[in-house]
Every structure is written in structure tokens, then in C-alpha cells.
Amino acid sequence: MGRCLFASMLLLLLGGAPAARAQPAAPDEVVALWPGSAPGSARHADEPERLENGVYVHNVHRPSLTVLRADPRRANGVGIVVVPGGGHRMLVFQNEGVMPAKALNRYGITAFVLKYRLAREAGSPYTIVGDAAADARRAVRWVRANAHRYGVDPHRVGLMGFSAGGELVSLVADNAGGATTAPGDMVDRESARPDFQILIYPGPLGIPATAAGAAPPAFIAAGSLDKCCAEPAVTLYEQLRRAGVSAELHMFAGTDHGFNVAVHDDRLSIQHWPDRLADWLGDEGWLGSAGNPAGTAAMATAAPGR
């Protein structure tokens, strides 16, 4: 007993206290994009998703958003829908979805990771332009319609995509089409045009754009060694620049496809590319808010990918 008393007194003298048991993190919220089944998916709506190697998602018939909220101390009212790649055959859900979302959280941004229907998966009944792009549009509309629930400004909603996900971003943001002529619910009444777009090694579908002059501001990044996606990145940038749309392009030397948020790449430029994105968002005026002026200062110290 004497030893226990001595240990407790020593702990107090050193300014410590018994460690509190760590509280488990709140689970990410997952919300369905469409009421009931998605259009054209009723026959497959009851089929479960399939997870490959714990990270790659297949067999998506009920599109959804996984919500990763920013820390309230940093939250600045920006919301970004993150669209993973995977060649429209699978979703690279962790490295091009959840991990980028967590990087965005560090900058005070609430992220919504999209699971969309896969048009090139074996036996798929879906199309990229008709179904996957419709899921991306619906995601932007859903975030706007529910912005108040997450402390998001409905006029500061961005769309971010990697590889095949970048194709969906371009189809939604840089190309005509996708208007809802007969809204099915309140979500459909919202605009599907993002306030800004972020394309990370975007694939070629949707580029060249058919409506570059009406496109929102863009941040584009790719590796200079990327045989698939370097050219679409440069092409879209040049289109937007000539159309007078604010755009920023980063081409990383010695870098190939799929660098995501530097999960497998130790090049300094790749480790820090999310900082360049945050710089651009700040320069364009999307970050910070009158209700949370400290948010911008917090973002300056955040360092995703390190």
C-alpha cells in the first residue's frame, strides 16, 4: 500500500495523472445517394459489395457517400466530394478515397467519399456517361442539399477525382449535359455543377472538354511519366486557360500514375502536393470563413502525406 501511495504522490509531483482510457473514434457516416435503388439498378440492388484485399471495392449497386468530417476547431465550411479511381472496374477506395479525405480534413475541409457504379466491371449493366457520371452529379447535389447538416457552405462545394474518378469530374464540370428536367426529390433541385474542380492524374474520357468556357476553377496534377494521364491533364489545362477559366497545373518530374497522397512514394514533391492544393484553395478564396477565422491559420500548419 505504501508503494502505491508513493507512486501516486510521485505522479502528482511530476504533473501527471492516470491516463484516461482512449475513446474509440466515431465511425464514419455512410449515406445512400438515392432513395431506394439508384435509377437502373433495381435488379441488382440487393447484391452486396465485394471487397478485394481489404481495400478495393467491387459490385457497387447502391451508390453512397462516406462522410469524413473536419475537426470542428478547423472546419471552414468547405465540402469536397472525393471520387476514387480504379479504371471503372473497381474503386481504389482507401488510397484514392479515404486517405485523401483525411488529408483534406487536416485543412478544415469536410470530405464525402463517393462509391459509384462501375461500368467496366465484368457483366456490368452500367455506362460511365449514363450511370457513373450520374452518381457524381447526384453526390454534388446531395452535399448541397444537406450542407447545413455538416457545417458546409453550399456555395463552396468541390469535386475531386483520381484517374477514372478524374474522368467523372471532367464529365460533370467541363462538359455539357446531366441536367435534371423533372426533379425526383429535393436533392435533384440542386445544381450539380461544383464550385471548383480538382483532377489528379485524370483519365482521357471527357477531355477535350465540350464546355470549357463554363467550367469552374480547376486544380490539376499528374506525373510527367504517366503514359495514360499526363496528356489529358495538360490538354484540359490548356483548354481552360484559353477559355479564361482560372486553372493551375502541376506536372511532377520522375512521377508515374497512381501517386495518390504519397502512400507509396517518398519523393518530396509528391509528399507535399496536397499542400500545393491547399495553397491554391486559399489563393482562390475558398478556405477560411467569417465564422471560423482560425481555420485558415490551422490549415497553414497541416501537412498531409507526411
GROMACS .gro file of C-alpha atoms in nm:
model
  306
    1MET     CA    1   0.000   0.000   0.000
    2GLY     CA    2   0.290   0.233   0.086
    3ARG     CA    3   0.439   0.177  -0.259
    4CYS     CA    4   0.108   0.260  -0.428
    5LEU     CA    5   0.078   0.582  -0.223
    6PHE     CA    6   0.436   0.679  -0.309
    7ALA     CA    7   0.377   0.613  -0.680
    8SER     CA    8   0.061   0.825  -0.679
    9MET     CA    9   0.237   1.113  -0.499
   10LEU     CA   10   0.530   1.095  -0.741
   11LEU     CA   11   0.293   1.107  -1.038
   12LEU     CA   12   0.124   1.418  -0.899
   13LEU     CA   13   0.456   1.586  -0.829
   14LEU     CA   14   0.562   1.528  -1.188
   15GLY     CA   15   0.245   1.696  -1.308
   16GLY     CA   16   0.092   1.378  -1.442
   17ALA     CA   17  -0.234   1.197  -1.393
   18PRO     CA   18  -0.353   0.845  -1.453
   19ALA     CA   19  -0.400   0.802  -1.828
   20ALA     CA   20  -0.762   0.815  -1.935
   21ARG     CA   21  -0.880   0.530  -2.149
   22ALA     CA   22  -0.873   0.633  -2.514
   23GLN     CA   23  -1.217   0.680  -2.663
   24PRO     CA   24  -1.279   0.500  -2.990
   25ALA     CA   25  -1.309   0.727  -3.292
   26ALA     CA   26  -1.662   0.786  -3.413
   27PRO     CA   27  -1.738   0.568  -3.714
   28ASP     CA   28  -1.761   0.739  -4.050
   29GLU     CA   29  -2.116   0.810  -4.158
   30VAL     CA   30  -2.232   0.634  -4.475
   31VAL     CA   31  -2.534   0.774  -4.658
   32ALA     CA   32  -2.719   0.639  -4.960
   33LEU     CA   33  -2.714   0.868  -5.263
   34TRP     CA   34  -3.053   0.772  -5.398
   35PRO     CA   35  -3.382   0.698  -5.219
   36GLY     CA   36  -3.446   0.328  -5.266
   37SER     CA   37  -3.241   0.189  -5.554
   38ALA     CA   38  -3.043   0.403  -5.797
   39PRO     CA   39  -3.201   0.455  -6.141
   40GLY     CA   40  -3.147   0.141  -6.346
   41SER     CA   41  -3.014  -0.061  -6.051
   42ALA     CA   42  -3.329  -0.218  -5.910
   43ARG     CA   43  -3.245  -0.570  -6.035
   44HIS     CA   44  -2.911  -0.568  -5.853
   45ALA     CA   45  -2.996  -0.354  -5.552
   46ASP     CA   46  -2.979  -0.646  -5.305
   47GLU     CA   47  -2.637  -0.767  -5.420
   48PRO     CA   48  -2.365  -0.694  -5.163
   49GLU     CA   49  -2.047  -0.507  -5.239
   50ARG     CA   50  -1.732  -0.714  -5.264
   51LEU     CA   51  -1.404  -0.612  -5.103
   52GLU     CA   52  -1.075  -0.727  -5.259
   53ASN     CA   53  -0.765  -0.745  -5.037
   54GLY     CA   54  -0.940  -0.526  -4.783
   55VAL     CA   55  -0.902  -0.211  -4.997
   56TYR     CA   56  -1.056  -0.244  -5.346
   57VAL     CA   57  -1.435  -0.219  -5.373
   58HIS     CA   58  -1.635  -0.411  -5.637
   59ASN     CA   59  -2.001  -0.467  -5.721
   60VAL     CA   60  -2.141  -0.126  -5.630
   61HIS     CA   61  -2.515  -0.114  -5.695
   62ARG     CA   62  -2.617   0.122  -5.416
   63PRO     CA   63  -2.404   0.434  -5.460
   64SER     CA   64  -2.314   0.604  -5.134
   65LEU     CA   65  -2.113   0.877  -4.969
   66THR     CA   66  -1.881   0.811  -4.675
   67VAL     CA   67  -1.859   1.130  -4.471
   68LEU     CA   68  -1.534   1.229  -4.301
   69ARG     CA   69  -1.594   1.544  -4.102
   70ALA     CA   70  -1.328   1.805  -4.036
   71ASP     CA   71  -1.235   1.874  -3.676
   72PRO     CA   72  -1.478   2.146  -3.559
   73ARG     CA   73  -1.178   2.353  -3.443
   74ARG     CA   74  -1.055   2.371  -3.803
   75ALA     CA   75  -1.373   2.335  -4.006
   76ASN     CA   76  -1.406   2.621  -4.252
   77GLY     CA   77  -1.727   2.542  -4.437
   78VAL     CA   78  -1.571   2.379  -4.744
   79GLY     CA   79  -1.704   2.042  -4.862
   80ILE     CA   80  -1.536   1.824  -5.125
   81VAL     CA   81  -1.671   1.510  -5.289
   82VAL     CA   82  -1.380   1.271  -5.343
   83VAL     CA   83  -1.413   1.029  -5.636
   84PRO     CA   84  -1.169   0.733  -5.628
   85GLY     CA   85  -1.024   0.579  -5.942
   86GLY     CA   86  -0.994   0.216  -6.042
   87GLY     CA   87  -1.050   0.207  -6.417
   88HIS     CA   88  -1.428   0.182  -6.370
   89ARG     CA   89  -1.362  -0.185  -6.278
   90MET     CA   90  -1.313  -0.130  -5.904
   91LEU     CA   91  -1.273   0.154  -5.658
   92VAL     CA   92  -0.934   0.228  -5.502
   93PHE     CA   93  -1.134   0.330  -5.201
   94GLN     CA   94  -0.862   0.366  -4.939
   95ASN     CA   95  -0.566   0.526  -5.119
   96GLU     CA   96  -0.774   0.742  -5.356
   97GLY     CA   97  -1.072   0.794  -5.130
   98VAL     CA   98  -1.034   0.769  -4.754
   99MET     CA   99  -0.669   0.879  -4.735
  100PRO     CA  100  -0.720   1.193  -4.949
  101ALA     CA  101  -1.032   1.268  -4.743
  102LYS     CA  102  -0.827   1.256  -4.423
  103ALA     CA  103  -0.568   1.484  -4.583
  104LEU     CA  104  -0.846   1.731  -4.665
  105ASN     CA  105  -0.973   1.708  -4.308
  106ARG     CA  106  -0.638   1.844  -4.189
  107TYR     CA  107  -0.713   2.161  -4.383
  108GLY     CA  108  -1.054   2.203  -4.223
  109ILE     CA  109  -1.242   2.052  -4.517
  110THR     CA  110  -1.525   1.804  -4.472
  111ALA     CA  111  -1.493   1.524  -4.729
  112PHE     CA  112  -1.752   1.295  -4.886
  113VAL     CA  113  -1.603   0.983  -5.049
  114LEU     CA  114  -1.815   0.853  -5.335
  115LYS     CA  115  -1.887   0.491  -5.417
  116TYR     CA  116  -2.022   0.495  -5.772
  117ARG     CA  117  -2.144   0.228  -6.013
  118LEU     CA  118  -1.872   0.053  -6.212
  119ALA     CA  119  -1.932   0.041  -6.585
  120ARG     CA  120  -1.633  -0.170  -6.688
  121GLU     CA  121  -1.664  -0.442  -6.427
  122ALA     CA  122  -1.738  -0.782  -6.581
  123GLY     CA  123  -2.109  -0.819  -6.653
  124SER     CA  124  -2.188  -0.461  -6.555
  125PRO     CA  125  -2.520  -0.320  -6.682
  126TYR     CA  126  -2.396   0.038  -6.636
  127THR     CA  127  -2.234   0.304  -6.852
  128ILE     CA  128  -1.980   0.566  -6.749
  129VAL     CA  129  -2.162   0.861  -6.902
  130GLY     CA  130  -2.511   0.743  -6.810
  131ASP     CA  131  -2.467   0.597  -6.462
  132ALA     CA  132  -2.128   0.666  -6.303
  133ALA     CA  133  -2.141   1.034  -6.403
  134ALA     CA  134  -2.500   1.049  -6.276
  135ASP     CA  135  -2.375   0.927  -5.937
  136ALA     CA  136  -2.111   1.202  -5.932
  137ARG     CA  137  -2.370   1.468  -6.017
  138ARG     CA  138  -2.606   1.333  -5.757
  139ALA     CA  139  -2.323   1.346  -5.499
  140VAL     CA  140  -2.267   1.718  -5.557
  141ARG     CA  141  -2.641   1.782  -5.538
  142TRP     CA  142  -2.672   1.572  -5.221
  143VAL     CA  143  -2.394   1.761  -5.043
  144ARG     CA  144  -2.555   2.094  -5.134
  145ALA     CA  145  -2.899   1.979  -5.022
  146ASN     CA  146  -2.762   1.856  -4.689
  147ALA     CA  147  -2.488   2.115  -4.638
  148HIS     CA  148  -2.641   2.252  -4.318
  149ARG     CA  149  -2.607   1.911  -4.151
  150TYR     CA  150  -2.230   1.917  -4.190
  151GLY     CA  151  -2.147   2.285  -4.149
  152VAL     CA  152  -2.076   2.316  -4.522
  153ASP     CA  153  -2.138   2.627  -4.730
  154PRO     CA  154  -2.348   2.510  -5.030
  155HIS     CA  155  -2.159   2.763  -5.243
  156ARG     CA  156  -1.821   2.610  -5.156
  157VAL     CA  157  -1.864   2.252  -5.273
  158GLY     CA  158  -1.586   2.100  -5.481
  159LEU     CA  159  -1.546   1.780  -5.680
  160MET     CA  160  -1.214   1.592  -5.666
  161GLY     CA  161  -1.125   1.281  -5.867
  162PHE     CA  162  -0.833   1.046  -5.918
  163SER     CA  163  -0.773   0.871  -6.252
  164ALA     CA  164  -1.112   0.726  -6.356
  165GLY     CA  165  -1.262   0.944  -6.086
  166GLY     CA  166  -1.100   1.240  -6.259
  167GLU     CA  167  -1.286   1.142  -6.574
  168LEU     CA  168  -1.612   1.173  -6.383
  169VAL     CA  169  -1.507   1.514  -6.253
  170SER     CA  170  -1.441   1.634  -6.607
  171LEU     CA  171  -1.767   1.488  -6.739
  172VAL     CA  172  -1.958   1.675  -6.468
  173ALA     CA  173  -1.762   2.001  -6.455
  174ASP     CA  174  -1.625   2.057  -6.806
  175ASN     CA  175  -1.886   1.903  -7.034
  176ALA     CA  176  -2.246   1.982  -7.116
  177GLY     CA  177  -2.530   1.751  -7.013
  178GLY     CA  178  -2.666   1.597  -6.697
  179ALA     CA  179  -2.944   1.848  -6.633
  180THR     CA  180  -3.240   1.711  -6.440
  181THR     CA  181  -3.554   1.802  -6.634
  182ALA     CA  182  -3.801   1.651  -6.388
  183PRO     CA  183  -3.661   1.657  -6.032
  184GLY     CA  184  -3.747   1.340  -5.843
  185ASP     CA  185  -3.683   1.489  -5.497
  186MET     CA  186  -3.542   1.795  -5.325
  187VAL     CA  187  -3.184   1.683  -5.394
  188ASP     CA  188  -3.245   1.691  -5.768
  189ARG     CA  189  -3.341   2.055  -5.744
  190GLU     CA  190  -2.983   2.149  -5.653
  191SER     CA  191  -2.714   2.233  -5.907
  192ALA     CA  192  -2.472   1.953  -5.998
  193ARG     CA  193  -2.203   2.197  -6.110
  194PRO     CA  194  -1.923   2.203  -5.850
  195ASP     CA  195  -1.789   2.539  -5.739
  196PHE     CA  196  -1.436   2.417  -5.814
  197GLN     CA  197  -1.279   2.101  -5.951
  198ILE     CA  198  -0.969   1.902  -5.860
  199LEU     CA  199  -0.835   1.646  -6.109
  200ILE     CA  200  -0.546   1.421  -6.004
  201TYR     CA  201  -0.398   1.224  -6.296
  202PRO     CA  202  -0.736   1.231  -6.477
  203GLY     CA  203  -0.809   0.975  -6.747
  204PRO     CA  204  -0.889   1.080  -7.105
  205LEU     CA  205  -1.267   1.042  -7.100
  206GLY     CA  206  -1.430   1.385  -7.108
  207ILE     CA  207  -1.112   1.553  -7.234
  208PRO     CA  208  -1.103   1.762  -7.453
  209ALA     CA  209  -1.395   1.927  -7.280
  210THR     CA  210  -1.705   2.036  -7.469
  211ALA     CA  211  -1.795   2.324  -7.236
  212ALA     CA  212  -1.461   2.455  -7.107
  213GLY     CA  213  -1.578   2.815  -7.109
  214ALA     CA  214  -1.845   2.738  -6.848
  215ALA     CA  215  -1.620   2.521  -6.629
  216PRO     CA  216  -1.544   2.605  -6.266
  217PRO     CA  217  -1.188   2.686  -6.149
  218ALA     CA  218  -0.956   2.386  -6.163
  219PHE     CA  219  -0.653   2.240  -5.988
  220ILE     CA  220  -0.487   1.970  -6.200
  221ALA     CA  221  -0.192   1.744  -6.115
  222ALA     CA  222  -0.025   1.449  -6.284
  223GLY     CA  223   0.310   1.275  -6.322
  224SER     CA  224   0.521   1.361  -6.626
  225LEU     CA  225   0.592   0.988  -6.684
  226ASP     CA  226   0.224   0.892  -6.683
  227LYS     CA  227   0.152   0.746  -7.028
  228CYS     CA  228  -0.219   0.735  -6.954
  229CYS     CA  229  -0.297   1.062  -6.795
  230ALA     CA  230  -0.023   1.323  -6.838
  231GLU     CA  231  -0.160   1.431  -7.175
  232PRO     CA  232  -0.525   1.470  -7.064
  233ALA     CA  233  -0.406   1.682  -6.770
  234VAL     CA  234  -0.210   1.917  -6.995
  235THR     CA  235  -0.486   1.924  -7.259
  236LEU     CA  236  -0.756   2.022  -7.011
  237TYR     CA  237  -0.535   2.286  -6.852
  238GLU     CA  238  -0.468   2.445  -7.191
  239GLN     CA  239  -0.838   2.440  -7.277
  240LEU     CA  240  -0.934   2.608  -6.953
  241ARG     CA  241  -0.654   2.863  -6.979
  242ARG     CA  242  -0.754   2.962  -7.331
  243ALA     CA  243  -1.118   2.986  -7.219
  244GLY     CA  244  -1.025   3.226  -6.942
  245VAL     CA  245  -1.105   2.983  -6.661
  246SER     CA  246  -0.881   3.004  -6.355
  247ALA     CA  247  -0.667   2.688  -6.358
  248GLU     CA  248  -0.345   2.565  -6.202
  249LEU     CA  249  -0.138   2.270  -6.332
  250HIS     CA  250   0.134   2.072  -6.155
  251MET     CA  251   0.334   1.816  -6.353
  252PHE     CA  252   0.568   1.619  -6.130
  253ALA     CA  253   0.903   1.513  -6.275
  254GLY     CA  254   1.001   1.147  -6.248
  255THR     CA  255   0.650   1.051  -6.142
  256ASP     CA  256   0.416   0.796  -6.297
  257HIS     CA  257   0.049   0.713  -6.247
  258GLY     CA  258  -0.120   0.648  -5.912
  259PHE     CA  259   0.083   0.856  -5.668
  260ASN     CA  260  -0.237   0.927  -5.465
  261VAL     CA  261  -0.138   1.107  -5.140
  262ALA     CA  262   0.213   0.960  -5.130
  263VAL     CA  263   0.113   0.636  -4.963
  264HIS     CA  264   0.383   0.453  -5.163
  265ASP     CA  265   0.602   0.743  -5.285
  266ASP     CA  266   0.870   0.921  -5.083
  267ARG     CA  267   0.950   1.196  -5.337
  268LEU     CA  268   0.926   1.530  -5.159
  269SER     CA  269   0.715   1.686  -5.433
  270ILE     CA  270   0.463   1.403  -5.402
  271GLN     CA  271   0.470   1.410  -5.022
  272HIS     CA  272   0.374   1.776  -5.034
  273TRP     CA  273   0.139   1.807  -5.332
  274PRO     CA  274  -0.165   1.835  -5.102
  275ASP     CA  275  -0.001   2.149  -4.962
  276ARG     CA  276   0.002   2.293  -5.314
  277LEU     CA  277  -0.369   2.214  -5.338
  278ALA     CA  278  -0.430   2.392  -5.008
  279ASP     CA  279  -0.228   2.690  -5.135
  280TRP     CA  280  -0.446   2.706  -5.444
  281LEU     CA  281  -0.770   2.675  -5.247
  282GLY     CA  282  -0.653   2.956  -5.021
  283ASP     CA  283  -0.539   3.178  -5.308
  284GLU     CA  284  -0.873   3.128  -5.486
  285GLY     CA  285  -1.060   3.231  -5.172
  286TRP     CA  286  -1.231   2.902  -5.093
  287LEU     CA  287  -1.076   2.847  -4.750
  288GLY     CA  288  -1.148   3.026  -4.424
  289SER     CA  289  -1.479   3.171  -4.314
  290ALA     CA  290  -1.609   3.466  -4.121
  291GLY     CA  291  -1.739   3.224  -3.860
  292ASN     CA  292  -1.406   3.050  -3.818
  293PRO     CA  293  -1.114   3.283  -3.896
  294ALA     CA  294  -0.880   3.047  -3.711
  295GLY     CA  295  -0.944   2.782  -3.973
  296THR     CA  296  -0.701   2.937  -4.218
  297ALA     CA  297  -0.424   2.954  -3.963
  298ALA     CA  298  -0.478   2.591  -3.869
  299MET     CA  299  -0.453   2.492  -4.233
  300ALA     CA  300  -0.114   2.654  -4.266
  301THR     CA  301   0.030   2.407  -4.015
  302ALA     CA  302  -0.139   2.099  -4.156
  303ALA     CA  303   0.080   1.866  -4.361
  304PRO     CA  304  -0.096   1.575  -4.531
  305GLY     CA  305   0.117   1.296  -4.669
  306ARG     CA  306   0.397   1.335  -4.413
   0.00000   0.00000   0.00000
